[in-house]
CSV table of C-alpha atoms in Angstrom, one decimal:
chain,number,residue,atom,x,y,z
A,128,UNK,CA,-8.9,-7.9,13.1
A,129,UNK,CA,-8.3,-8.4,16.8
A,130,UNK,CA,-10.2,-11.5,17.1
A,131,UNK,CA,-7.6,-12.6,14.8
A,132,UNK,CA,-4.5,-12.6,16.8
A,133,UNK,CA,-6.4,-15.3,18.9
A,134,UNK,CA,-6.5,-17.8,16.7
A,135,UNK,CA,-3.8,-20.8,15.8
A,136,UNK,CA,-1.9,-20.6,12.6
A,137,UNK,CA,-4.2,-23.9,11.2
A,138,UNK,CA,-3.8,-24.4,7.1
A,139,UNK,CA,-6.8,-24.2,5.5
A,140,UNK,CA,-7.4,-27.2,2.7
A,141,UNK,CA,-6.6,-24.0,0.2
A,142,UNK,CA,-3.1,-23.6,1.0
A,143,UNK,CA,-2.2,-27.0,-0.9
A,144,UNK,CA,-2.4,-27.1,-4.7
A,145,UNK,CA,-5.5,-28.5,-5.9
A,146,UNK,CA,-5.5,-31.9,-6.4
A,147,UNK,CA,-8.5,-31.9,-8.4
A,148,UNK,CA,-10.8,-32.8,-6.3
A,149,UNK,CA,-13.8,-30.7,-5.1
A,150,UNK,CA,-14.5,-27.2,-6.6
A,151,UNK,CA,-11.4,-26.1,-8.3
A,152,UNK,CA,-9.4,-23.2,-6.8
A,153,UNK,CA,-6.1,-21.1,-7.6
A,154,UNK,CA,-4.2,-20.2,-4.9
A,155,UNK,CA,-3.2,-16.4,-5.5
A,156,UNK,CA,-1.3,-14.2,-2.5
A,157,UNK,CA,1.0,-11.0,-2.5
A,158,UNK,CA,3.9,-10.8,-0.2
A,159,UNK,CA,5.1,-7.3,0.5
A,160,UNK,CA,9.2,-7.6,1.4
A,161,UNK,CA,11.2,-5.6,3.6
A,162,UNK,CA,14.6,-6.6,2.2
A,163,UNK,CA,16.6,-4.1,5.0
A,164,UNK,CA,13.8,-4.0,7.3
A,165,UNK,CA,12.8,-0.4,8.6
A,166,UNK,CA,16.3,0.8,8.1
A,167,UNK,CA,16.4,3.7,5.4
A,168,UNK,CA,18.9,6.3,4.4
A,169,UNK,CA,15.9,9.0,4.7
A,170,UNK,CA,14.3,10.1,7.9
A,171,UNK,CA,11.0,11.1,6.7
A,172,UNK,CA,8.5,12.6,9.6
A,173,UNK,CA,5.8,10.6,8.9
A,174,UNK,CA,7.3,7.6,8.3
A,175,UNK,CA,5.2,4.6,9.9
A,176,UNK,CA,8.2,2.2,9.5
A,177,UNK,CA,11.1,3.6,10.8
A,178,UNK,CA,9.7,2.8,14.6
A,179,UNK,CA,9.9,-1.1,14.0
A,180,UNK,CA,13.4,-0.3,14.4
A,181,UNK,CA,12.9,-0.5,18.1
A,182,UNK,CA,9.6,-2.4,18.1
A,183,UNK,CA,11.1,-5.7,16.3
A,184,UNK,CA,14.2,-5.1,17.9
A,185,UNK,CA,16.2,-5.3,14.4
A,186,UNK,CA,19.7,-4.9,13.5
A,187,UNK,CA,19.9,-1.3,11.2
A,188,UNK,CA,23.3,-3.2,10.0
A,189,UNK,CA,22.3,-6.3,8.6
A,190,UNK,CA,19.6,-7.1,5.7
A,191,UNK,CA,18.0,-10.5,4.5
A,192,UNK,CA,20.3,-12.7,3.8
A,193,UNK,CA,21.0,-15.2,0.7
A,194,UNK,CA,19.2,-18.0,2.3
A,195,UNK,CA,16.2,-16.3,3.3
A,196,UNK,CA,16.0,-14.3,0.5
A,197,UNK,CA,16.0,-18.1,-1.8
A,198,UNK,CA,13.6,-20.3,0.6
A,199,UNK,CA,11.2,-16.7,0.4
A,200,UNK,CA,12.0,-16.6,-3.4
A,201,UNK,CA,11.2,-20.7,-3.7
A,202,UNK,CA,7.8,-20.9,-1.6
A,203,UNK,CA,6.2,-17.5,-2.7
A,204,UNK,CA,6.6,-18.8,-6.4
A,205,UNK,CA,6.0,-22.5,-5.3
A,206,UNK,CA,2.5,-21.5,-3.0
A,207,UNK,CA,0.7,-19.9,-6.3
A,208,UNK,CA,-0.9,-21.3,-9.0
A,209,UNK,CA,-1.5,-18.1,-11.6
A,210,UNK,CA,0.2,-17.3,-14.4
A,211,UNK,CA,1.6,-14.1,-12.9
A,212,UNK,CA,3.7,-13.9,-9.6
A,213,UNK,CA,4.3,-10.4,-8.8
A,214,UNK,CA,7.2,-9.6,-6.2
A,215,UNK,CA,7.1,-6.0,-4.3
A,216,UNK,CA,10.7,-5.0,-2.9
A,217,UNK,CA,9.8,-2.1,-0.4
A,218,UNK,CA,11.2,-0.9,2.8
A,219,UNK,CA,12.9,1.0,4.5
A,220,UNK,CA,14.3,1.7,1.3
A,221,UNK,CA,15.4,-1.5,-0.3
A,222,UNK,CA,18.1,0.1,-2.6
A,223,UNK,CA,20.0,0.1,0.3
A,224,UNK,CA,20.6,-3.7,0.0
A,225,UNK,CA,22.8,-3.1,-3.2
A,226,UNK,CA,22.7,-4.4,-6.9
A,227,UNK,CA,24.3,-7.8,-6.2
A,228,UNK,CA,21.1,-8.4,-3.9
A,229,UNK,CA,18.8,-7.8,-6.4
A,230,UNK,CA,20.7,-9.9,-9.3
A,231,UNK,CA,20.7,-12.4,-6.8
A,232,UNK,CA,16.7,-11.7,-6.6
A,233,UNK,CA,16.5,-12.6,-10.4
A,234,UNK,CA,18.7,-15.8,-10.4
A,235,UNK,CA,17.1,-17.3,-7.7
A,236,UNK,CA,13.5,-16.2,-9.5
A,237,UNK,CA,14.8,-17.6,-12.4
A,238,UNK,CA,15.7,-20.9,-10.7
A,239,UNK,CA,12.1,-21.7,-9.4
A,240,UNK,CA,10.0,-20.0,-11.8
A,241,UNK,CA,7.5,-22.6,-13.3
A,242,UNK,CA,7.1,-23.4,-16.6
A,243,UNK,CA,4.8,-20.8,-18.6
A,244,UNK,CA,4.9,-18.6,-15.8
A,245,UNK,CA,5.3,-14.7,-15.4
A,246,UNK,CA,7.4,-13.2,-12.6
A,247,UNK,CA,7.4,-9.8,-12.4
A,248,UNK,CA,8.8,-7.3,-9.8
A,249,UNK,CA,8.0,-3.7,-8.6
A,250,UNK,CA,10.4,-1.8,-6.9
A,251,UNK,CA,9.2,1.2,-4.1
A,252,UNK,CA,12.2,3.3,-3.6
A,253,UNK,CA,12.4,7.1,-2.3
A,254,UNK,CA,15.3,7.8,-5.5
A,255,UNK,CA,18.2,8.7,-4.0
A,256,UNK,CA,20.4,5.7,-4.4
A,257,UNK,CA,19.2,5.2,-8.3
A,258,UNK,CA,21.8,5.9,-10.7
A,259,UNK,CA,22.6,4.9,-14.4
A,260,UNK,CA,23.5,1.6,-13.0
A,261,UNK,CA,20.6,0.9,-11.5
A,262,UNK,CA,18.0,2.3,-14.1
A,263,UNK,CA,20.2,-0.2,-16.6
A,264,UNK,CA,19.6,-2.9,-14.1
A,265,UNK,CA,15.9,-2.0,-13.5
A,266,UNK,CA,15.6,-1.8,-17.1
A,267,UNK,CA,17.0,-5.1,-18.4
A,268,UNK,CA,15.0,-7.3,-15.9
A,269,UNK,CA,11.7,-5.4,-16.7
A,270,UNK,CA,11.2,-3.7,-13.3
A,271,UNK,CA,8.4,-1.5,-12.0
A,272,UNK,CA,9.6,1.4,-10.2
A,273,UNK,CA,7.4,3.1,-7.8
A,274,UNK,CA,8.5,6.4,-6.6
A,275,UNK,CA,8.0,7.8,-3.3
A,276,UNK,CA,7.3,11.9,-4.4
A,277,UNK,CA,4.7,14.4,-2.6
A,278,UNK,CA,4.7,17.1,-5.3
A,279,UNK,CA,6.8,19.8,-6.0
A,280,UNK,CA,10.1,20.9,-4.1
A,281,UNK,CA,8.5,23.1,-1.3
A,282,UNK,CA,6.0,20.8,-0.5
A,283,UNK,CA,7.7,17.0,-1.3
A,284,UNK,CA,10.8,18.2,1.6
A,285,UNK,CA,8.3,19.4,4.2
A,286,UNK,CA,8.5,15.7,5.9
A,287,UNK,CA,11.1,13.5,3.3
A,288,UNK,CA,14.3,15.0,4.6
A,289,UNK,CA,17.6,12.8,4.7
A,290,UNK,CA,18.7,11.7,8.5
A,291,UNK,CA,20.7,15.0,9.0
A,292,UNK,CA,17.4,16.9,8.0
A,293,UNK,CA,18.6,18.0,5.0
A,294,UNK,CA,16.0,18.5,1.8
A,295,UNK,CA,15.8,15.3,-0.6
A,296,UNK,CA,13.7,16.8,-3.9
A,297,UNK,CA,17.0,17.6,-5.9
A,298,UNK,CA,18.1,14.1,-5.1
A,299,UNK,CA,15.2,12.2,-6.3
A,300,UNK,CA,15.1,14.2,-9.2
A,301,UNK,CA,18.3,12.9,-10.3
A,302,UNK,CA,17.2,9.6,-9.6
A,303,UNK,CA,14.1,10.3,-12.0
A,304,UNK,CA,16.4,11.6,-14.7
A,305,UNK,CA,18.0,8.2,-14.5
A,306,UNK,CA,14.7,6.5,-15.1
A,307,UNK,CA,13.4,8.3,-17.9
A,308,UNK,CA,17.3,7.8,-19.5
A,309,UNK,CA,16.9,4.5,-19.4
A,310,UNK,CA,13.0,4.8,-20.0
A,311,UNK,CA,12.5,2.1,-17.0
A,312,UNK,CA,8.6,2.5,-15.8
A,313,UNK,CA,7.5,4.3,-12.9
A,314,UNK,CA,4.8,5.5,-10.6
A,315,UNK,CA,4.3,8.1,-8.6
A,316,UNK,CA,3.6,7.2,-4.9
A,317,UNK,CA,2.2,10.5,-3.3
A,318,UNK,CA,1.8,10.8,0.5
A,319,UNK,CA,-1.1,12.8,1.2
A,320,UNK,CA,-0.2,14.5,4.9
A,321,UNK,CA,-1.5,17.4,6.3
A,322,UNK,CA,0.5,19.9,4.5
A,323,UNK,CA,0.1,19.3,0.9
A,324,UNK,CA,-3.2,18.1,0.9
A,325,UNK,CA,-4.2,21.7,0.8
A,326,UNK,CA,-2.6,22.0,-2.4
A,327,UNK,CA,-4.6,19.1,-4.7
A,328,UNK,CA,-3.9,21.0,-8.3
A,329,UNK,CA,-0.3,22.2,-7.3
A,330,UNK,CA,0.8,18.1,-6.1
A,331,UNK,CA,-1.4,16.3,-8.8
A,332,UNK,CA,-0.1,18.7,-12.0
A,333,UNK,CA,3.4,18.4,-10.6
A,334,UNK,CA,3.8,14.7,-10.7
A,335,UNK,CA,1.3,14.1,-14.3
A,336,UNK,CA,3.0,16.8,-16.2
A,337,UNK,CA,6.5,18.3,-14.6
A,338,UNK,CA,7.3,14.2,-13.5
A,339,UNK,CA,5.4,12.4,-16.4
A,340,UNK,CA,3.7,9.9,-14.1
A,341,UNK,CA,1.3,8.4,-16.4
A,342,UNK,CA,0.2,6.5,-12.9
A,343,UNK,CA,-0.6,8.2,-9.9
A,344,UNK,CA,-1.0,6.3,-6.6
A,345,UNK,CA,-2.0,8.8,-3.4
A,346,UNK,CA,-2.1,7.4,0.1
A,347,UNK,CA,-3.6,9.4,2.8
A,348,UNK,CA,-1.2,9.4,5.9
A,349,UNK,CA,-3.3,8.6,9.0
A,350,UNK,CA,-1.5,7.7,12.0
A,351,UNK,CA,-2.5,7.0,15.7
A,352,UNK,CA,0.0,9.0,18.1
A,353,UNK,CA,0.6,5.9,19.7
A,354,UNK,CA,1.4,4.0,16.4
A,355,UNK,CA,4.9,3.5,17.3
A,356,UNK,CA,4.1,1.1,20.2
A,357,UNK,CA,0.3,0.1,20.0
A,358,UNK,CA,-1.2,-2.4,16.8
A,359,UNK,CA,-4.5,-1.2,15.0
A,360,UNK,CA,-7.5,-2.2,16.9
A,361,UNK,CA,-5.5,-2.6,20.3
A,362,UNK,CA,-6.6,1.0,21.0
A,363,UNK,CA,-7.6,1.9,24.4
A,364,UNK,CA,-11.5,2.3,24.0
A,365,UNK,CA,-12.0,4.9,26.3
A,366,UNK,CA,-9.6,6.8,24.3
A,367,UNK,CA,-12.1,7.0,21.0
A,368,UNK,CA,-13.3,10.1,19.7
A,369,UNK,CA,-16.4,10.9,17.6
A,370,UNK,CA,-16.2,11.4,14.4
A,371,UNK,CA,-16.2,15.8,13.3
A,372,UNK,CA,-15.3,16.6,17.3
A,373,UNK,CA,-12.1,18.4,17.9
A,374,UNK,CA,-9.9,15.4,18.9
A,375,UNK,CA,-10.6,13.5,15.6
A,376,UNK,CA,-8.6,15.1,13.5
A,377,UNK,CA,-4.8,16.6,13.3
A,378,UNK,CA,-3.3,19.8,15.7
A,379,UNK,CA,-5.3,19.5,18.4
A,380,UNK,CA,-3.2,18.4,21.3
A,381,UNK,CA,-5.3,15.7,22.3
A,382,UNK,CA,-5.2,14.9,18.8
A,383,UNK,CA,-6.3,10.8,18.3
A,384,UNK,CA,-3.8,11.3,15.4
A,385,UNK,CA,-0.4,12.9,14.9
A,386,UNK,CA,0.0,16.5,13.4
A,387,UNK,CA,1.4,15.1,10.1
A,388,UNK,CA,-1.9,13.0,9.6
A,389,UNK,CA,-3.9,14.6,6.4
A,390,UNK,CA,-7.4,16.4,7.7
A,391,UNK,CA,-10.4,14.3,7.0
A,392,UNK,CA,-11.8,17.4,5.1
A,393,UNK,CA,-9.3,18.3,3.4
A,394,UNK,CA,-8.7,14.5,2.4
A,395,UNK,CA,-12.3,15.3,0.7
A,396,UNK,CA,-11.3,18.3,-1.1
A,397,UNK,CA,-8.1,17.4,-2.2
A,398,UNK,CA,-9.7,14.0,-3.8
A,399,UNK,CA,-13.1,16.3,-5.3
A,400,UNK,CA,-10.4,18.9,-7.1
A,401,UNK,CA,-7.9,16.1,-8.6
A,402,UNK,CA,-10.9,14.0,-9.4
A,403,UNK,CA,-12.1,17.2,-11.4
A,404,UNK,CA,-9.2,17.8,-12.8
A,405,UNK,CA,-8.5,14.4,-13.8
A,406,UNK,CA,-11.7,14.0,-15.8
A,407,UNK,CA,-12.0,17.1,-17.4
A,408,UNK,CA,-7.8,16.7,-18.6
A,409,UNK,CA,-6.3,13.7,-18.2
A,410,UNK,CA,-9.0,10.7,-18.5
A,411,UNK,CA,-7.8,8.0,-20.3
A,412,UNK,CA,-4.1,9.2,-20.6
A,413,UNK,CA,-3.6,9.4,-16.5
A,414,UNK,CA,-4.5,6.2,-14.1
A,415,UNK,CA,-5.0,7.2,-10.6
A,416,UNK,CA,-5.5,4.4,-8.1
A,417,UNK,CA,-8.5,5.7,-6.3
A,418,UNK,CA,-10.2,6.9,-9.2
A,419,UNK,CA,-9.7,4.0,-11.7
A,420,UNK,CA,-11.5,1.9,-8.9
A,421,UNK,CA,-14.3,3.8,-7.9
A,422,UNK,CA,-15.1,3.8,-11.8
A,423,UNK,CA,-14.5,0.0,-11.9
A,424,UNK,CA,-16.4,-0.8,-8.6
A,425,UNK,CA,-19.4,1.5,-10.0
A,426,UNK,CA,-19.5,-0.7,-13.3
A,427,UNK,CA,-19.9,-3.7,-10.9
A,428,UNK,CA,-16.4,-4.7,-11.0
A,429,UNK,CA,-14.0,-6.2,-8.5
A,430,UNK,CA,-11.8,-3.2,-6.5
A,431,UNK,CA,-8.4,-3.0,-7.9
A,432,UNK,CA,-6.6,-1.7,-4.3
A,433,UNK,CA,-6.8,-3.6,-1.0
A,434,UNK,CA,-8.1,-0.2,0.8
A,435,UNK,CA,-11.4,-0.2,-1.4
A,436,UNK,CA,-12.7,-4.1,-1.2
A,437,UNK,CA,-14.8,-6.0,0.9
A,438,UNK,CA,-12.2,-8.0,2.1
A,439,UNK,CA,-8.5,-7.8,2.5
A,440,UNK,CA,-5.9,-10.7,3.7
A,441,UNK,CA,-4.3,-11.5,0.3
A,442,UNK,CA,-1.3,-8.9,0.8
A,443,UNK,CA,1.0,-10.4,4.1
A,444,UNK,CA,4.6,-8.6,4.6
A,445,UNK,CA,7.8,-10.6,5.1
A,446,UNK,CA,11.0,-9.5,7.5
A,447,UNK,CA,14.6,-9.4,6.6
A,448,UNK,CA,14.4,-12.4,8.9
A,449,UNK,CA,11.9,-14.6,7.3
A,450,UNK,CA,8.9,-13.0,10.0
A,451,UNK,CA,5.6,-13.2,8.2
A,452,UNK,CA,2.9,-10.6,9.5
A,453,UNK,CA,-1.1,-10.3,7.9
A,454,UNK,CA,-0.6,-6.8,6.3
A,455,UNK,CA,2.7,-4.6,6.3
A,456,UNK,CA,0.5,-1.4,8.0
A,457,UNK,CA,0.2,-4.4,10.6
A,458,UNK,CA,3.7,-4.9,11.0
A,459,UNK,CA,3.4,-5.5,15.1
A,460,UNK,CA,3.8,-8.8,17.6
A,461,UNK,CA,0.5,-9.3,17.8
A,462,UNK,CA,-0.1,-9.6,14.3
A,463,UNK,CA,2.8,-11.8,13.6
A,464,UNK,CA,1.9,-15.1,11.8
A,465,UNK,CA,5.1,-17.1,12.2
A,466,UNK,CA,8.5,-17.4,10.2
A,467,UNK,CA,9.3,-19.0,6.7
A,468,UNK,CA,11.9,-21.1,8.6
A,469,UNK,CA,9.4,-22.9,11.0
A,470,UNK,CA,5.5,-22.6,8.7
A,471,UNK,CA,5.5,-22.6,5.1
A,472,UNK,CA,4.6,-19.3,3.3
A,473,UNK,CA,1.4,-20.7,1.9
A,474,UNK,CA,0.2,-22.2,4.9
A,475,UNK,CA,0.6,-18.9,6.3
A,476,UNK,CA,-1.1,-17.0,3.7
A,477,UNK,CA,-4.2,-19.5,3.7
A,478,UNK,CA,-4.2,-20.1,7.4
A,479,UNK,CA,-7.3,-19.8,9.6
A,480,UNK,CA,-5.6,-16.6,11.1
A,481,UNK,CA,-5.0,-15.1,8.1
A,482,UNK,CA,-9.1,-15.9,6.3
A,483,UNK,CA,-10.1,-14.3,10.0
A,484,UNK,CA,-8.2,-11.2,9.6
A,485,UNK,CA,-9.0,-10.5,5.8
A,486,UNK,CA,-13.0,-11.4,6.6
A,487,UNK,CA,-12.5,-8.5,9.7
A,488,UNK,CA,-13.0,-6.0,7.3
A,489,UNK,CA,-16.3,-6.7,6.8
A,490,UNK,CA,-17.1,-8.4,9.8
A,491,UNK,CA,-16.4,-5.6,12.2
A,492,UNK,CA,-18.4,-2.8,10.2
A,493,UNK,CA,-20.4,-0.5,12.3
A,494,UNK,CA,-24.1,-0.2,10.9
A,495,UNK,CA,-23.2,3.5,10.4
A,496,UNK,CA,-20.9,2.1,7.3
A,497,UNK,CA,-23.8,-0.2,6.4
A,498,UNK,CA,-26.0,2.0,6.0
A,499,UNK,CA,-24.1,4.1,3.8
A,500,UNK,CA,-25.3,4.7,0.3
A,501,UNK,CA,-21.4,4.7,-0.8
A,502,UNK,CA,-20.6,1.2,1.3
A,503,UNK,CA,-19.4,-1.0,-1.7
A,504,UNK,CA,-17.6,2.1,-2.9
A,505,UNK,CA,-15.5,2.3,0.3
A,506,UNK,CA,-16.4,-0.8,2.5
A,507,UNK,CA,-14.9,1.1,5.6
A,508,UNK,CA,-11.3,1.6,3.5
A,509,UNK,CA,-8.3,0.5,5.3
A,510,UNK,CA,-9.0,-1.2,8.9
A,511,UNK,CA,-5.9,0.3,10.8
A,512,UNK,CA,-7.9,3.7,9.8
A,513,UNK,CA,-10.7,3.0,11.9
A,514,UNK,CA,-9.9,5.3,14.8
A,515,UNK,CA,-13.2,7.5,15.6
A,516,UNK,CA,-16.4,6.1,16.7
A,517,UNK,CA,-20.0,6.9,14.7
A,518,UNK,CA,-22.2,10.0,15.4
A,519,UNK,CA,-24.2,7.9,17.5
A,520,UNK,CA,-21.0,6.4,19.3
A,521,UNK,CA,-20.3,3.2,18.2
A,522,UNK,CA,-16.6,2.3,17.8
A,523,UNK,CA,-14.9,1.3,14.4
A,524,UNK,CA,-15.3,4.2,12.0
A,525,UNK,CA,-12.7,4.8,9.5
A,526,UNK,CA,-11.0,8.5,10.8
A,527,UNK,CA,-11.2,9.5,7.0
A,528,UNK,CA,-14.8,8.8,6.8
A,529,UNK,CA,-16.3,12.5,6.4
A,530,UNK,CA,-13.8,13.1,3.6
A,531,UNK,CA,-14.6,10.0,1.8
A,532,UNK,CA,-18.5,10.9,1.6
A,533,UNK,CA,-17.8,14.0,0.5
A,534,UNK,CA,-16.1,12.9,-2.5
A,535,UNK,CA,-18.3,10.0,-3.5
A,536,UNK,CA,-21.4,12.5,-2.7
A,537,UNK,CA,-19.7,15.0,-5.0
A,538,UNK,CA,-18.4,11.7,-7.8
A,539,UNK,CA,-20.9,9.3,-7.9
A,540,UNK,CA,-22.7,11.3,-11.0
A,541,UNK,CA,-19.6,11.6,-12.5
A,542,UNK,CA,-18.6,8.1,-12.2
A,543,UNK,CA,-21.8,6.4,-12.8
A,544,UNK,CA,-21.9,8.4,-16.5
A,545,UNK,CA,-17.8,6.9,-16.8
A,546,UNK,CA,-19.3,3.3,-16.0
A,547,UNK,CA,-22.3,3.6,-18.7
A,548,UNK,CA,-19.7,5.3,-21.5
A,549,UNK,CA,-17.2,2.2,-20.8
A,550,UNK,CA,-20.1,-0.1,-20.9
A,551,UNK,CA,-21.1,1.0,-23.8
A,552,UNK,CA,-18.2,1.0,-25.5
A,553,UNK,CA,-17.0,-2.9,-24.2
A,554,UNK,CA,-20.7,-3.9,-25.4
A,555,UNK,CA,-19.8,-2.3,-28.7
A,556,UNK,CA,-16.4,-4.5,-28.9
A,557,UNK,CA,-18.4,-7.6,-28.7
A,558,UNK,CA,-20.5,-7.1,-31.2
């Protein structure tokens, strides 16, 4: 991913619509936007955005404005060729930007949609700000929510605390009630941290039965100390731990990671007892990101999350201020890929920079990974997680590495009899 930041910002002969020449292509990209930026109305400990703040040097009093928001709106729909276009409003906490912004969002969508084509939007908001007036407006123009909830109330305000400190569950709540009121869609978005990944059945039957999230999305939270000021993969190498040793995980205070940063064991557990619990309760009435992939991925499937393919590169972030980065967990100068203003957004996306950072994935591997019997269940997961070096020392290892064997070591059975029931059954539709 390094090598990367090297390179010029060169179109590739994919970023233009085909012209039906050659092998036929379709462009497809996803563009993560930051509508207000880093600025939020929570103050949540582990946040890994609040710091671009200070990094990008941004003004907390100003969002995107009309005319960024359109020309984004215009080339994001213009630079794909699908039938779907998906737009993802995140943050910060884009609710922040108002209603008008957002029934500006769907005229101008409306404006440059193409015919026969679908334009959908998801929404990732922490639930404070919704009210019957949003959950109308979220409702009428068909959005996905996804909700930013970590179980229940002792363990969601350990670290999602407002910016005077004060506890948030009984506010998102109230936002929920709104949702289900207006029966708009949601997710639950669950931050896996230190502290309530000790608690896998208490977080996971919270947000599938008290909640009612039919989809469950969990994220491990894994961050360098240094993350406010140093990009992945610009990590000092002397500074690299092994994998297992002291430093490689949270609490110690020459920790590689900061306290709040989930335990690579207990990132196994936790995963081993929902992934029990899942099966044996809620298959086939409960989709849960990591789950639903490793049983595609095991039936010889593409992965349906970024963090679980062989490549990445197709998910870019955009600024309030038009600034295009390669991934929004890479949200750092370095990684910067130019401005909607100056570089259009496909040339961005299908850029030379771009095709080098999303084949880094793969390309920077240590042979440890390769010669894992789980590789193309995991394929090193997400690259700005590769903060510990191998047993044998080489650099590159994904921190959450002995937690991730453990489950597949403990799931693979499971999930190879789940691939041969679903095979059978899709063979049986054909017939």
């Amino acid at each position: 991913m390094k090598y990367s930041t090297t390179l010029p910002v060169k179109a590739l002969p994919s970023a233009e619509k085909y012209d039906g020449k050659g092998p036929e292509y379709k462009r497809r990209f996803h563009v993560m936007a930051k509508p207000t930026g880093s600025t939020c109305n929570l103050d949540c400990t582990y946040c890994f955005y609040l710091s671009k703040e200070d990094l990008l040097h941004q003004d907390r009093h100003t969002g995107m404005s009309d005319e960024v928001l359109e020309n984004f709106i215009r080339q994001y729909i213009d630079g794909q060729d699908g039938e779907q276009v998906v737009f993802s409003w995140q943050g910060g906490e884009p609710t922040l930007m108002g209603l008008e912004f957002f029934e500006k969002v769907v005229k101008f969508q409306k404006q440059y949609q193409k015919p026969g084509q679908r334009v959908e939007n998801d929404l990732q908001t922490n639930g404070v700000l919704i009210n019957d007036k949003w959950a109308e407006f979220l409702k009428e123009h068909r959005f996905l929510v996804g909700l930013s909830i970590d179980g229940p109330r002792e363990l969601h305000d350990r670290y999602r605390v407002t910016r005077s400190g004060k506890p948030t569950f009984d506010l998102v709540m109230k936002g929920v009630e709104a949702l289900k009121k207006y029966k708009v869609p949601f997710n639950a978005l669950v931050t896996v941290n230190r502290t309530n990944a000790r608690f896998p059945l208490e977080v996971y039957r919270f947000v599938t039965r008290e909640l009612g999230a039919t989809y469950v999305q969990f994220n491990p939270c894994v961050e360098a100390v240094d993350f406010k000021v140093t990009a992945p993969q610009f990590w000092r190498d002397d500074t690299i731990p092994i994998t297992g040793t002291r430093r490689a995980k949270p609490g110690d205070l020459d920790s590689i990671v900061t306290d709040w940063s989930v335990d690579p064991d207990d990132w196994g557990t936790f995963l081993k007892t929902v992934f029990e619990e899942w099966v044996n309760n809620d298959l086939g009435r409960v989709q849960v990101n990591l789950f639903e992939t490793a049983v595609a991925q095991t039936m010889g499937m593409p992965a349906q999350i970024c963090t679980a393919s062989e490549f990445c590169g197709k998910g870019l972030a955009i600024e309030k201020n038009g600034d295009i980065y390669s991934c929004d967990h890479y949200v750092y100068p370095e990684y910067q890929i130019g401005n909607i203003e100056d570089t259009k957004l496909a040339h961005m996306a299908f850029s030379e920079r771009q095709k080098a950072f999303g084949m880094g994935k793969k390309d920077t591997l240590p042979e440890y990974c390769k010669q894992c019997p789980y590789l193309k269940l995991c394929w090193g997961e997400c690259p700005k997680n590769r903060l510990v070096r191998t047993p044998d020392g080489e650099p590159g290892l994904n921190y959450l590495c002995p937690g991730i064997k453990a489950f597949f070591n403990y799931a693979e059975p499971i999930l190879v009899g789940l691939a041969t029931l679903l095979k059978r059954d899709f063979a049986g539709l054909r017939k």
